[in-house]
XYZ file of N, CA and C in Angstrom:
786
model
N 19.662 150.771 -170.168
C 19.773 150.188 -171.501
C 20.399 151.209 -172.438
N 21.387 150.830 -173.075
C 21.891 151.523 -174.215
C 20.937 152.117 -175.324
N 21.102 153.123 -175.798
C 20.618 153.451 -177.358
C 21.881 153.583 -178.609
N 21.034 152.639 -179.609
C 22.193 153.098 -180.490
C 22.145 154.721 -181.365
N 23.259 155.122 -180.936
C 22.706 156.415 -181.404
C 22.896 156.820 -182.552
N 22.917 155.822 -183.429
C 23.020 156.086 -185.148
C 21.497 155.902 -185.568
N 20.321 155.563 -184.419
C 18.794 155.368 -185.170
C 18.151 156.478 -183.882
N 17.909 157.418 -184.410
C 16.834 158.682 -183.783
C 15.501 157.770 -183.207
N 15.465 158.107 -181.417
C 14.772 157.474 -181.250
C 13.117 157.324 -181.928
N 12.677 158.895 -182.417
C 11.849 158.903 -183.159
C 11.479 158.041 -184.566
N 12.272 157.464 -185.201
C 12.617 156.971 -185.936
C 12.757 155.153 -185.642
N 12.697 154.825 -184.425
C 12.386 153.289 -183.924
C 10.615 152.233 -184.460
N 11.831 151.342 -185.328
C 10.363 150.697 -186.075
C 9.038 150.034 -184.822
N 10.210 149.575 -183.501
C 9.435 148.878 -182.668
C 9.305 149.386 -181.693
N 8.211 149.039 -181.190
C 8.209 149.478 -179.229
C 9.914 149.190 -178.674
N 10.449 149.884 -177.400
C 11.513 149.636 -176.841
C 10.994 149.777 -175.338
N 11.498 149.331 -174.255
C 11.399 149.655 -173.249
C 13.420 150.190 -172.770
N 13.446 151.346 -171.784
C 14.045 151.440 -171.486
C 14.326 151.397 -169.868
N 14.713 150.308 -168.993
C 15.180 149.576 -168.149
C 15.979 151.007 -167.146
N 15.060 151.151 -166.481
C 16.039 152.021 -165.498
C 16.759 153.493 -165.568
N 15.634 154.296 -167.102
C 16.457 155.276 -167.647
C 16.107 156.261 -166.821
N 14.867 156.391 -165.951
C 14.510 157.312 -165.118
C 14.482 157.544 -163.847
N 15.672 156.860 -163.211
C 15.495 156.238 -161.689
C 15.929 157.633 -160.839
N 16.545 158.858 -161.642
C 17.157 159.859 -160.850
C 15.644 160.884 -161.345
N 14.808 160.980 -161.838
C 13.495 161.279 -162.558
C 13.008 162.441 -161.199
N 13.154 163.685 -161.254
C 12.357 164.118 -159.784
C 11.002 163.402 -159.636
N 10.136 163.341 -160.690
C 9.137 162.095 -159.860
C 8.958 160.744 -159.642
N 9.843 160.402 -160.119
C 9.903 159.210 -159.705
C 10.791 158.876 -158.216
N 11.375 160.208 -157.444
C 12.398 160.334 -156.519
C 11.506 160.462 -155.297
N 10.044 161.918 -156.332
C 9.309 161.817 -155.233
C 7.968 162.005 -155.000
N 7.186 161.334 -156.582
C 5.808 161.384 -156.041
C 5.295 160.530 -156.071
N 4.956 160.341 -154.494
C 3.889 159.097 -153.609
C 2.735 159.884 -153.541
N 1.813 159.003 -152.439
C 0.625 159.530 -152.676
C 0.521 160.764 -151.807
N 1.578 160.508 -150.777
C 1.534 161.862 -149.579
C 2.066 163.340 -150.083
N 3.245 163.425 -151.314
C 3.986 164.072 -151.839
C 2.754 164.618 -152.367
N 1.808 163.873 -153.565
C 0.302 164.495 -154.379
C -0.527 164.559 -153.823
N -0.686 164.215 -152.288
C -1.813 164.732 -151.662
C -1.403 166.231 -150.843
N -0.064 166.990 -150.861
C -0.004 167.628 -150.364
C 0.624 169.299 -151.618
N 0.533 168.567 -152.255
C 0.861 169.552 -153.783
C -0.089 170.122 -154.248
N -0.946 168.794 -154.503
C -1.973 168.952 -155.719
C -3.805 167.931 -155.098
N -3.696 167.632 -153.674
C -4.816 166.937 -153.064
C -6.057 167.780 -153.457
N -6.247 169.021 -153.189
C -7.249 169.845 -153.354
C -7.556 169.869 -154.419
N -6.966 169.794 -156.040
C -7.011 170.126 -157.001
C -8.497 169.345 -157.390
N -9.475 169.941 -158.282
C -10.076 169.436 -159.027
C -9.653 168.467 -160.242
N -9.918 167.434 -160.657
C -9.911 166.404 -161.633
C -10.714 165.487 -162.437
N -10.867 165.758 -163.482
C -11.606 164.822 -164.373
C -10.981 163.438 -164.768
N -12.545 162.607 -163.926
C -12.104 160.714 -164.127
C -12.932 160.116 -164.622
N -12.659 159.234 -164.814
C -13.517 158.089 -165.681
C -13.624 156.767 -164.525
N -14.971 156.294 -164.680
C -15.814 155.163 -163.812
C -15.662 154.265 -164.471
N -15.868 153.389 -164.301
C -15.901 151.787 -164.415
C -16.357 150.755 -163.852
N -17.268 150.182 -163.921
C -17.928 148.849 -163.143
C -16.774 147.543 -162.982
N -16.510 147.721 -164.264
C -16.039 145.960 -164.488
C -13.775 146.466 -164.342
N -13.419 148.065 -164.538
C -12.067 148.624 -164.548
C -11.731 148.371 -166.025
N -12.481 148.370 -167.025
C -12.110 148.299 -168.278
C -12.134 149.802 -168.837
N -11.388 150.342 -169.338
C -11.795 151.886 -170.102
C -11.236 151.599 -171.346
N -11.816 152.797 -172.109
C -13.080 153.291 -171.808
C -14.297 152.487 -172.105
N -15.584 153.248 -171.319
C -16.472 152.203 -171.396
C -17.336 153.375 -172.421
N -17.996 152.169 -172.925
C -18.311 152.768 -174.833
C -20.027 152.661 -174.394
N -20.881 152.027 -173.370
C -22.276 152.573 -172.959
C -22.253 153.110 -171.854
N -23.214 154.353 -171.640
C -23.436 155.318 -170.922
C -21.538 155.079 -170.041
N -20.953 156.308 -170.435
C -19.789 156.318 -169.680
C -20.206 157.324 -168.525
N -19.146 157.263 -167.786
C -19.293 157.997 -166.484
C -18.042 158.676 -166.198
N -18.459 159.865 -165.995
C -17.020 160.437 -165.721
C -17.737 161.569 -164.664
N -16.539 162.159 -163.732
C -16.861 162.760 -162.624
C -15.517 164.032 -162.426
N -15.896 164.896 -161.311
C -14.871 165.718 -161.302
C -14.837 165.716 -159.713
N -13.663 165.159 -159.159
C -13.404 165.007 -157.678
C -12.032 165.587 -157.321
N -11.644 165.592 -155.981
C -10.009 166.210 -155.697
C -9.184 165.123 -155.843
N -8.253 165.123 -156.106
C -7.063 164.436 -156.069
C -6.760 164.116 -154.638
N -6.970 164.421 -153.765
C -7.345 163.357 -152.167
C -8.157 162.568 -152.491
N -9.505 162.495 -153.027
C -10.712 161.741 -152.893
C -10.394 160.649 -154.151
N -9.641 160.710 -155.494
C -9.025 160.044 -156.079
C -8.245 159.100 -155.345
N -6.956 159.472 -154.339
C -6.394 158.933 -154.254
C -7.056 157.772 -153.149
N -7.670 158.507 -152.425
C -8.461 157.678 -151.221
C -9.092 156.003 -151.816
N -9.943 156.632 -153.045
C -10.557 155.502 -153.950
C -9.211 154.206 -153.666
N -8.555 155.014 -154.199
C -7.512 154.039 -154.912
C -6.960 152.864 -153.778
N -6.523 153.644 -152.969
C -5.765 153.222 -151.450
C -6.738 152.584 -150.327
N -8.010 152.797 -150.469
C -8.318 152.322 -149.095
C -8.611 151.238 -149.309
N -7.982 150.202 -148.446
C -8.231 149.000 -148.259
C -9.480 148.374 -148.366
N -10.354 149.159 -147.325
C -11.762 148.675 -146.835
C -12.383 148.749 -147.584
N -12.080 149.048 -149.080
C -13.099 149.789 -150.147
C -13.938 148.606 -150.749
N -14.944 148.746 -150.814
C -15.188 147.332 -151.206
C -15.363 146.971 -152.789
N -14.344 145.448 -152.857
C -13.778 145.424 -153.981
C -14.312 145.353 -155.590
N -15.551 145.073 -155.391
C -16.398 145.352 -156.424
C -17.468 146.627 -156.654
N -16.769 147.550 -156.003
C -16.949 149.130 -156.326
C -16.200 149.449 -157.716
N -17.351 150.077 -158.447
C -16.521 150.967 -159.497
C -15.199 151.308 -159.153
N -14.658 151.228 -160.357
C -13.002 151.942 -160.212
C -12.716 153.206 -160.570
N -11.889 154.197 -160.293
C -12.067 155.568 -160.771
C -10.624 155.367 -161.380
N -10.437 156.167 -162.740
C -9.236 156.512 -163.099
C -9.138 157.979 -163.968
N -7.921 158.317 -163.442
C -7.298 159.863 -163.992
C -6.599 158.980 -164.999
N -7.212 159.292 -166.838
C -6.752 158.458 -167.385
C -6.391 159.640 -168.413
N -5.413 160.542 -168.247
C -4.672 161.406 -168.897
C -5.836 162.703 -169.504
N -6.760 162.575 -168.822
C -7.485 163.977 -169.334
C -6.853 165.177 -168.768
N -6.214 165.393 -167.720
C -5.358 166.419 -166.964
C -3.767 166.967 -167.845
N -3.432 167.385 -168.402
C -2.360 167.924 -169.023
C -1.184 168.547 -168.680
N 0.307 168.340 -168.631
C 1.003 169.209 -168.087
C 1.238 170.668 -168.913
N 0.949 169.876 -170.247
C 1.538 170.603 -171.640
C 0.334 170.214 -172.734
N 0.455 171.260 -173.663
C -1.123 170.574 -174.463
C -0.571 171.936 -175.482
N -0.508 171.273 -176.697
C 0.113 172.323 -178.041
C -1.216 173.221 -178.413
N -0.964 174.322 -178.614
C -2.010 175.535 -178.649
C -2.309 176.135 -177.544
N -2.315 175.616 -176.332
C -2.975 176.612 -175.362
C -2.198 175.325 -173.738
N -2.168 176.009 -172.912
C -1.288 175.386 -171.660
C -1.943 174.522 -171.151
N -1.529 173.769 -170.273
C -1.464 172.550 -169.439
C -2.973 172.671 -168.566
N -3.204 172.043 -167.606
C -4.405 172.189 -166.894
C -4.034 172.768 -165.421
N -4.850 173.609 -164.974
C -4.578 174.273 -163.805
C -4.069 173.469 -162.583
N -4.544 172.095 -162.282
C -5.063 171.471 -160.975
C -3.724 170.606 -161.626
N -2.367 171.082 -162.024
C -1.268 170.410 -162.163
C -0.422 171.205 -162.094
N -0.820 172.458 -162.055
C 0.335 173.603 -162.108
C 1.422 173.665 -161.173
N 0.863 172.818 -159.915
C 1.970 173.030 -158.705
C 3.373 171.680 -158.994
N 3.184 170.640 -160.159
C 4.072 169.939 -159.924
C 4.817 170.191 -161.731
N 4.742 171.625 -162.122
C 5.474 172.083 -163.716
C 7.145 171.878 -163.011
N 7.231 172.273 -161.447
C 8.427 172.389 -161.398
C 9.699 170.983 -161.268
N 8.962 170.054 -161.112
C 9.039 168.851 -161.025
C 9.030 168.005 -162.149
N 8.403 168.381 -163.431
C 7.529 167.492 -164.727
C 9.298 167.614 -165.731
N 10.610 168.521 -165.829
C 11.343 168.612 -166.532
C 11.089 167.194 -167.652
N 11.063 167.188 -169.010
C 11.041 166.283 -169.515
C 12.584 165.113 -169.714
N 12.558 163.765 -168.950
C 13.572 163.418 -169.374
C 14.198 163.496 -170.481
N 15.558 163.706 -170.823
C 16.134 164.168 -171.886
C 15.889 163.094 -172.989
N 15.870 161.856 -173.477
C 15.307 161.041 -174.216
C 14.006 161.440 -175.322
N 13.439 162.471 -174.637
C 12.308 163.035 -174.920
C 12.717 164.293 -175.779
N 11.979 163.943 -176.935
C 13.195 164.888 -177.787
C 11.507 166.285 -178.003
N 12.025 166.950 -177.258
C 11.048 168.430 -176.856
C 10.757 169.173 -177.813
N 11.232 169.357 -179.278
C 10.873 170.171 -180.114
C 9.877 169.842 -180.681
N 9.889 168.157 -180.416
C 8.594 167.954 -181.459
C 7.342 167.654 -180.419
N 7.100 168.110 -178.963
C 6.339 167.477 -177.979
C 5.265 168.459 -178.299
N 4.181 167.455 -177.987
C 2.987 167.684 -178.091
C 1.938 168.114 -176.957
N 2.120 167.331 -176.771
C 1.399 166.940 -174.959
C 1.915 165.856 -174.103
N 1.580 166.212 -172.914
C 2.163 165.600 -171.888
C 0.974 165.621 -171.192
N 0.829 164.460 -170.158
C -0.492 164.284 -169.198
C -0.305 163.293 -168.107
N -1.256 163.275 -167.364
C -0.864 162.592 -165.854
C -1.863 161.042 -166.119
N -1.521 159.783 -165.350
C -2.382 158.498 -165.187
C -2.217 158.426 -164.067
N -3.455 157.799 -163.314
C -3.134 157.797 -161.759
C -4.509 156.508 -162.014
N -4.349 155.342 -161.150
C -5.307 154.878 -161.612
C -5.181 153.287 -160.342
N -5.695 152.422 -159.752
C -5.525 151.291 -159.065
C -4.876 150.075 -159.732
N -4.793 149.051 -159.242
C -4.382 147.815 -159.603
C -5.625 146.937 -160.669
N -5.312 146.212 -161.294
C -6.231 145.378 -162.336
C -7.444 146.636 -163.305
N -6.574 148.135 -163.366
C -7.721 148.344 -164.442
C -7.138 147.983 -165.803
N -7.978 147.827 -166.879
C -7.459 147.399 -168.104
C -8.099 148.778 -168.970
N -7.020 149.157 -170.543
C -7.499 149.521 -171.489
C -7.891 148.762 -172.456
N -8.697 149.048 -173.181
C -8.900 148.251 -174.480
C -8.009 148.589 -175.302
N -7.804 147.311 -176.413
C -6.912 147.641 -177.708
C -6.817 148.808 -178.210
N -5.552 149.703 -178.133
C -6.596 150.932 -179.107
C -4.768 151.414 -179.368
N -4.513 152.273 -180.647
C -3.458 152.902 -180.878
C -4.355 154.837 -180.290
N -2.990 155.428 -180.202
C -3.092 156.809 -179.880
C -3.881 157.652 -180.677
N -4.983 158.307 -180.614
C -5.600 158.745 -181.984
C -5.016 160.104 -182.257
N -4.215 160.371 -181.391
C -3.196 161.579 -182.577
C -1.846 161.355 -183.435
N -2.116 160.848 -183.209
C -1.262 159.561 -184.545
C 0.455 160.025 -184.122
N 0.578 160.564 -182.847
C 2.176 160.912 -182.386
C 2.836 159.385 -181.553
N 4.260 159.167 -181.481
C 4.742 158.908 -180.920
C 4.522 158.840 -179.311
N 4.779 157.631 -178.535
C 4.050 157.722 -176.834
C 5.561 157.454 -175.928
N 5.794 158.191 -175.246
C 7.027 158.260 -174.329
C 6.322 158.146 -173.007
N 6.515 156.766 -172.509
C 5.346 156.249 -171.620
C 6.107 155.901 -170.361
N 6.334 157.201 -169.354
C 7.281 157.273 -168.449
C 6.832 156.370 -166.540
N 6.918 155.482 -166.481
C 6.445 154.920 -165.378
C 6.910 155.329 -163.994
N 6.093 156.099 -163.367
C 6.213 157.182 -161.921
C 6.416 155.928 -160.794
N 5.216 155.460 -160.826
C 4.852 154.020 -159.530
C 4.130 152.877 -159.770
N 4.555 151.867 -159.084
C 3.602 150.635 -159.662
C 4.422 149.935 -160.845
N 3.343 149.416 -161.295
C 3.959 148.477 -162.765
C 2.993 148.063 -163.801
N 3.161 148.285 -164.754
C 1.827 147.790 -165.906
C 2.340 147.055 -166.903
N 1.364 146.337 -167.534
C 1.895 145.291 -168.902
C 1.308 145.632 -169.809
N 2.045 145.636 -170.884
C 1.428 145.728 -172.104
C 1.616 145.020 -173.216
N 0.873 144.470 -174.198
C 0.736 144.238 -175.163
C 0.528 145.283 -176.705
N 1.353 144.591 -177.452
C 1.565 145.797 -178.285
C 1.605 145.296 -179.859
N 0.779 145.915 -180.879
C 0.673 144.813 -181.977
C 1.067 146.444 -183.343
N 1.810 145.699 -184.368
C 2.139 146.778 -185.322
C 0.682 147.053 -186.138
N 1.018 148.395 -186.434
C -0.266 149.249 -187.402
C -0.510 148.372 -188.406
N 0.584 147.177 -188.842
C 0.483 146.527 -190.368
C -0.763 145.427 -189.980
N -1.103 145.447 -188.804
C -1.879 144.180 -188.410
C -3.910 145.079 -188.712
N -3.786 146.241 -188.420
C -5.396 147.138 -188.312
C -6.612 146.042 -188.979
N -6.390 145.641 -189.966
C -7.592 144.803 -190.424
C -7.670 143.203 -189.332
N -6.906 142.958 -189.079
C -7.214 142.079 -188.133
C -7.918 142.382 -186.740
N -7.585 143.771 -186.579
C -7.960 144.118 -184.704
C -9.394 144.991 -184.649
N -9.807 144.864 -185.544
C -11.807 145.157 -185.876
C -11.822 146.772 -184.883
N -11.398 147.978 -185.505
C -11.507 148.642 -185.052
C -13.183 149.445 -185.008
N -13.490 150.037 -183.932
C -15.137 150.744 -183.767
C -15.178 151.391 -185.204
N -16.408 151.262 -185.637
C -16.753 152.215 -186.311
C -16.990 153.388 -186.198
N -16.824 153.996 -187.428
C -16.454 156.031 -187.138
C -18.145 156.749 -186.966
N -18.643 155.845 -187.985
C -20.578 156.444 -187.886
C -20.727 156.362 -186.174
N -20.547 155.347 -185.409
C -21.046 155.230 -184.085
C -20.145 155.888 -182.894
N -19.389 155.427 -183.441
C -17.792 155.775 -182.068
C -16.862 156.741 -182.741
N -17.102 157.967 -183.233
C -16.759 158.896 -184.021
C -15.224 159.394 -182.894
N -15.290 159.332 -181.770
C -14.112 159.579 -181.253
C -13.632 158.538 -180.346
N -13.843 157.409 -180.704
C -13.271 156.000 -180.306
C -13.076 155.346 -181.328
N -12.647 155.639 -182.878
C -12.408 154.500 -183.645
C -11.161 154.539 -183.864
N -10.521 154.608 -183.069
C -9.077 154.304 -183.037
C -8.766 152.958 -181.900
N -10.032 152.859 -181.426
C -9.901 151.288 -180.306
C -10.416 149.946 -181.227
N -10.069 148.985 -180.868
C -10.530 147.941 -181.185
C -12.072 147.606 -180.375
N -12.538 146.480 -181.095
C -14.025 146.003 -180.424
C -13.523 144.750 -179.888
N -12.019 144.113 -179.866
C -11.968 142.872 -179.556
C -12.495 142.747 -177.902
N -12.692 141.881 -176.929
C -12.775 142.372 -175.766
C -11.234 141.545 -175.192
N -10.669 141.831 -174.784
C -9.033 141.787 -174.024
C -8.729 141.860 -173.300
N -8.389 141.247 -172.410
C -7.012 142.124 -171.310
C -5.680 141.423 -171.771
N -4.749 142.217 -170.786
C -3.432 141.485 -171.134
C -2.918 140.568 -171.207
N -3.146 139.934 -169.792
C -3.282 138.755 -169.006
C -3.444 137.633 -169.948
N -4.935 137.948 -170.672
C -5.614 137.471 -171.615
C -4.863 137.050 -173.251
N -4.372 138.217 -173.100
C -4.035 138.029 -174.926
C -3.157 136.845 -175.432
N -1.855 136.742 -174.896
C -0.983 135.760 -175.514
C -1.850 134.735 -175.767
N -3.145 134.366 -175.244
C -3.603 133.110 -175.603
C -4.756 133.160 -175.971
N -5.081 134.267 -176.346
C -6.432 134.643 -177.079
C -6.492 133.964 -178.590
N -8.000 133.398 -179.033
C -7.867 133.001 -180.578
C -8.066 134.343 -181.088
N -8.229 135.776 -180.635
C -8.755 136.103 -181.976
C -7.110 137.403 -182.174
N -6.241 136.692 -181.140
C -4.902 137.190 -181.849
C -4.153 136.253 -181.956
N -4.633 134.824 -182.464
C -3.962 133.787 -182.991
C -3.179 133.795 -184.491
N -1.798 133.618 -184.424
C -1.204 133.625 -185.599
C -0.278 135.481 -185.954
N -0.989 136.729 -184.894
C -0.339 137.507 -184.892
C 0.860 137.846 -184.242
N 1.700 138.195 -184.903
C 2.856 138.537 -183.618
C 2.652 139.734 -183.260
N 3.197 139.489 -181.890
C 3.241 140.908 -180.711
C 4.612 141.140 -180.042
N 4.519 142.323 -179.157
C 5.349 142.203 -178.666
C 4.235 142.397 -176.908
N 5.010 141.925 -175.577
C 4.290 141.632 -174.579
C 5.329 141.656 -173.447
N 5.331 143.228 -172.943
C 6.420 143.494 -171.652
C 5.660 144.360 -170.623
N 6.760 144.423 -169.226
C 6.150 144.908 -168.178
C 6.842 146.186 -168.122
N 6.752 147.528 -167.181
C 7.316 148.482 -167.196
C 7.289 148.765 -165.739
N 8.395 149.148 -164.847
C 7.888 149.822 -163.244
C 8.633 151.001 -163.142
N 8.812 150.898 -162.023
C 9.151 152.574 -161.617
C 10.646 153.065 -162.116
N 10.922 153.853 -162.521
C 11.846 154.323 -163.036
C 12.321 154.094 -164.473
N 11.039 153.400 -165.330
C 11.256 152.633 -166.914
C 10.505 153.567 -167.947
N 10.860 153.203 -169.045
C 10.131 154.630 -170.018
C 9.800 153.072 -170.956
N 8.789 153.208 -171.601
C 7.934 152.381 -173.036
C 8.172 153.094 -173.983
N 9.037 153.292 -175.001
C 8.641 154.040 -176.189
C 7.946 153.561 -177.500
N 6.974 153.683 -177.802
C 5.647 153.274 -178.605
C 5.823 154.301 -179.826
N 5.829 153.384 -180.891
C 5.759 154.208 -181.958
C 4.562 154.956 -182.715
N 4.428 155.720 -183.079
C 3.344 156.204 -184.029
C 2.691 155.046 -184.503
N 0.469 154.935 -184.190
C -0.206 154.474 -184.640
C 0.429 152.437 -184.193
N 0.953 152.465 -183.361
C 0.942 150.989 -182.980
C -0.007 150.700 -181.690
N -0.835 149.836 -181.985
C -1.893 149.339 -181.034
C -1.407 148.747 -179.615
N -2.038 149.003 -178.761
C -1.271 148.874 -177.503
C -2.927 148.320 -176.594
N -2.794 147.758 -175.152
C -3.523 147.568 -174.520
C -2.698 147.409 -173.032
N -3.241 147.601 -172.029
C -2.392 147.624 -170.553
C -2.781 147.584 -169.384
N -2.518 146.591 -168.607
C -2.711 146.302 -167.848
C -2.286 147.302 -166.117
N -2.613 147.787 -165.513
C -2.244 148.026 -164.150
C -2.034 146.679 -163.511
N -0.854 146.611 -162.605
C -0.318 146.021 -161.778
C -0.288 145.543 -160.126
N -0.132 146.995 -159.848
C 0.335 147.349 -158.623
C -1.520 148.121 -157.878
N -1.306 148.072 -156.662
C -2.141 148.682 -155.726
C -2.370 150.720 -156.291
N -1.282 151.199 -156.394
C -1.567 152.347 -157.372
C -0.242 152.366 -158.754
N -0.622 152.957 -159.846
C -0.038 153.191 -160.640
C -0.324 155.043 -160.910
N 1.213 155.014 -161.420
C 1.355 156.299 -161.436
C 2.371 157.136 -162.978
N 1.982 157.442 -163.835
C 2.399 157.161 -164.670
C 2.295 158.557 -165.637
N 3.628 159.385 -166.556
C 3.183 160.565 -167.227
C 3.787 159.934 -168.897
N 2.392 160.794 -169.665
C 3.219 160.179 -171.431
C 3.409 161.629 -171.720
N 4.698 161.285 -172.355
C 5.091 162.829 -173.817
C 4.436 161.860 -174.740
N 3.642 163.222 -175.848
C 4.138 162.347 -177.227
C 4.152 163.591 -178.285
N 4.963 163.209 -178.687
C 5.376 163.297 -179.934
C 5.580 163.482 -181.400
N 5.423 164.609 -182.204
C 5.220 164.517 -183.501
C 5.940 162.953 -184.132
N 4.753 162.529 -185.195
C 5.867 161.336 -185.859
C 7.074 161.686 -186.826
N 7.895 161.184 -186.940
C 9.110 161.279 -187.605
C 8.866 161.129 -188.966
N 9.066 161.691 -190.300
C 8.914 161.121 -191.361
C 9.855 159.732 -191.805
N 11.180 159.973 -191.082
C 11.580 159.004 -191.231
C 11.167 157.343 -191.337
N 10.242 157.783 -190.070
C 9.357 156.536 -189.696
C 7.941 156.007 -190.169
N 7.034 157.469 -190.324
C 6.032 157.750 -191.032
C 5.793 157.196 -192.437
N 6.664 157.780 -193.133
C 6.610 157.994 -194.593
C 6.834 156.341 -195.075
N 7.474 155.563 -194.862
C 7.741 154.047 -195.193
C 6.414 153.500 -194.452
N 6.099 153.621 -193.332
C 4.572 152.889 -193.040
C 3.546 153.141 -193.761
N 3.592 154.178 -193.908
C 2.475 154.494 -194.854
C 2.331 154.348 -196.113
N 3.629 154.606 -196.740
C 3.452 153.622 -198.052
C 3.316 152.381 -198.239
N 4.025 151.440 -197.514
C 3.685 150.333 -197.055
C 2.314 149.978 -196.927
N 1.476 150.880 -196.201
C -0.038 150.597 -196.072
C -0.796 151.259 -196.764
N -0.305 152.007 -197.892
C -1.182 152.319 -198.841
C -0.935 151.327 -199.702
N 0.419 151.465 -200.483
C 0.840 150.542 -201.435
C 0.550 149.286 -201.605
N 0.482 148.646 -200.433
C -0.093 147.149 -200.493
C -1.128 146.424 -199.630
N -1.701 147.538 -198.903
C -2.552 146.904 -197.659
C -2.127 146.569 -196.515
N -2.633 146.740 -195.565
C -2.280 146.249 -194.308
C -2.420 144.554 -194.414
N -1.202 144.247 -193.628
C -1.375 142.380 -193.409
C -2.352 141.930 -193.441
N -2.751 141.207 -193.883
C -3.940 140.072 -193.304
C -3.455 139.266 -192.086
């Protein structure tokens, strides 16, 4: 897909997907599960559990620290039986992380991670790994570091739904007294699948696309997103991004000046 290059991608009012921009991507050329079980299998990793594959889960959560073999095993074995908790590496692992470096139990694939050039590096923040099965869902939630999401798809395929910041009073976000580092999610309950025909995003517009291997999502600063896994494994790394004032500075007046939509 073309960019026009008179609008900085930082500077894009809407989500874009880009169709095929990463197909020469060294990981997307070459990491399967045999490639990360033989890099990085041993590595220690912090995941998140799930009964029902919804994350995050907001009573008693569960999170664990296993190898990246025993991750992947979860994921892949057939015989597993299908109403077993789901495990997901849901970007707590880092390649890059502003103030202090990446996470150890990733160090062997820095040589591999080059950021596609699209990815405009001066202003990058962090970068992190998703590794996760088929049918898990996130809840509604925008990025709570309020950067830009360069949402690079390794393997598999996911959907997402995606609603502008002007909509926040409609999407009943957690409260800050209770969910002090979850009130950037919604309380609606969702999946993707789900939404186009949901009443309680009746009358909002969205936008609602798929992404696979070799495709980048670019998500703007503070736009609400939710996503579906696809495929048997998904495999997936985000940059993000300082926001652009370009882009910043008009939303926000916008949502000071007059309120967010009803």
């Amino acid at each position: 897909m073309g960019i026009d290059s008179k609008i900085p991608i930082a500077q894009l009012q809407y989500p874009l997907i880009f169709k095929g921009i990463l197909t020469n991507w060294r990981p997307v050329l070459q990491w399967d599960e045999a490639y990360l079980s033989s890099k990085i299998g041993k590595e220690l990793v912090r995941v998140q559990v799930s009964k029902t594959g919804c994350f995050p889960v907001l009573d008693s959560p569960i999170s664990e620290t296993i190898s990246v073999s025993t991750l992947l095993n979860r994921i892949l074995d057939p015989q597993r039986d299908p109403v077993a908790p789901k495990t997901y590496l849901n970007g707590s692992e880092t390649f890059s992380n502003i103030g202090h470096g990446g996470s150890a139990a990733l160090r062997p694939l820095l040589s591999d991670i080059e950021a596609p050039p699209i990815v405009p590096m001066e202003f990058l923040v962090k970068s992190a790994l998703w590794i996760g099965g088929a049918r898990l869902h996130s809840k509604l939630h925008y990025d709570g570091n309020g950067c830009g999401n360069f949402n690079a798809q390794v393997r598999g395929r996911k959907s997402f739904l995606l609603l502008s910041p002007k909509r926040i009073t409609k999407l009943n976000t957690l409260p800050s007294d209770k969910f002090a580092h979850l009130s950037h999610f919604s309380s609606l309950i969702l999946k993707v699948d789900d939404m186009p025909h949901s009443d309680a995003l009746k009358g909002l517009p969205f936008f609602h696309g798929t992404i696979e291997q070799g495709d980048m999502l670019y998500i703007p600063p503070l736009w609400f997103h939710a996503v579906t896994s696809l495929d048997p494994i998904n495999i997936n790394v985000n940059f993000w991004t300082l926001p652009s004032h370009g882009y910043l500075t008009p939303l926000l007046k916008e949502l000071v000046g007059h309120g967010a939509q009803q």
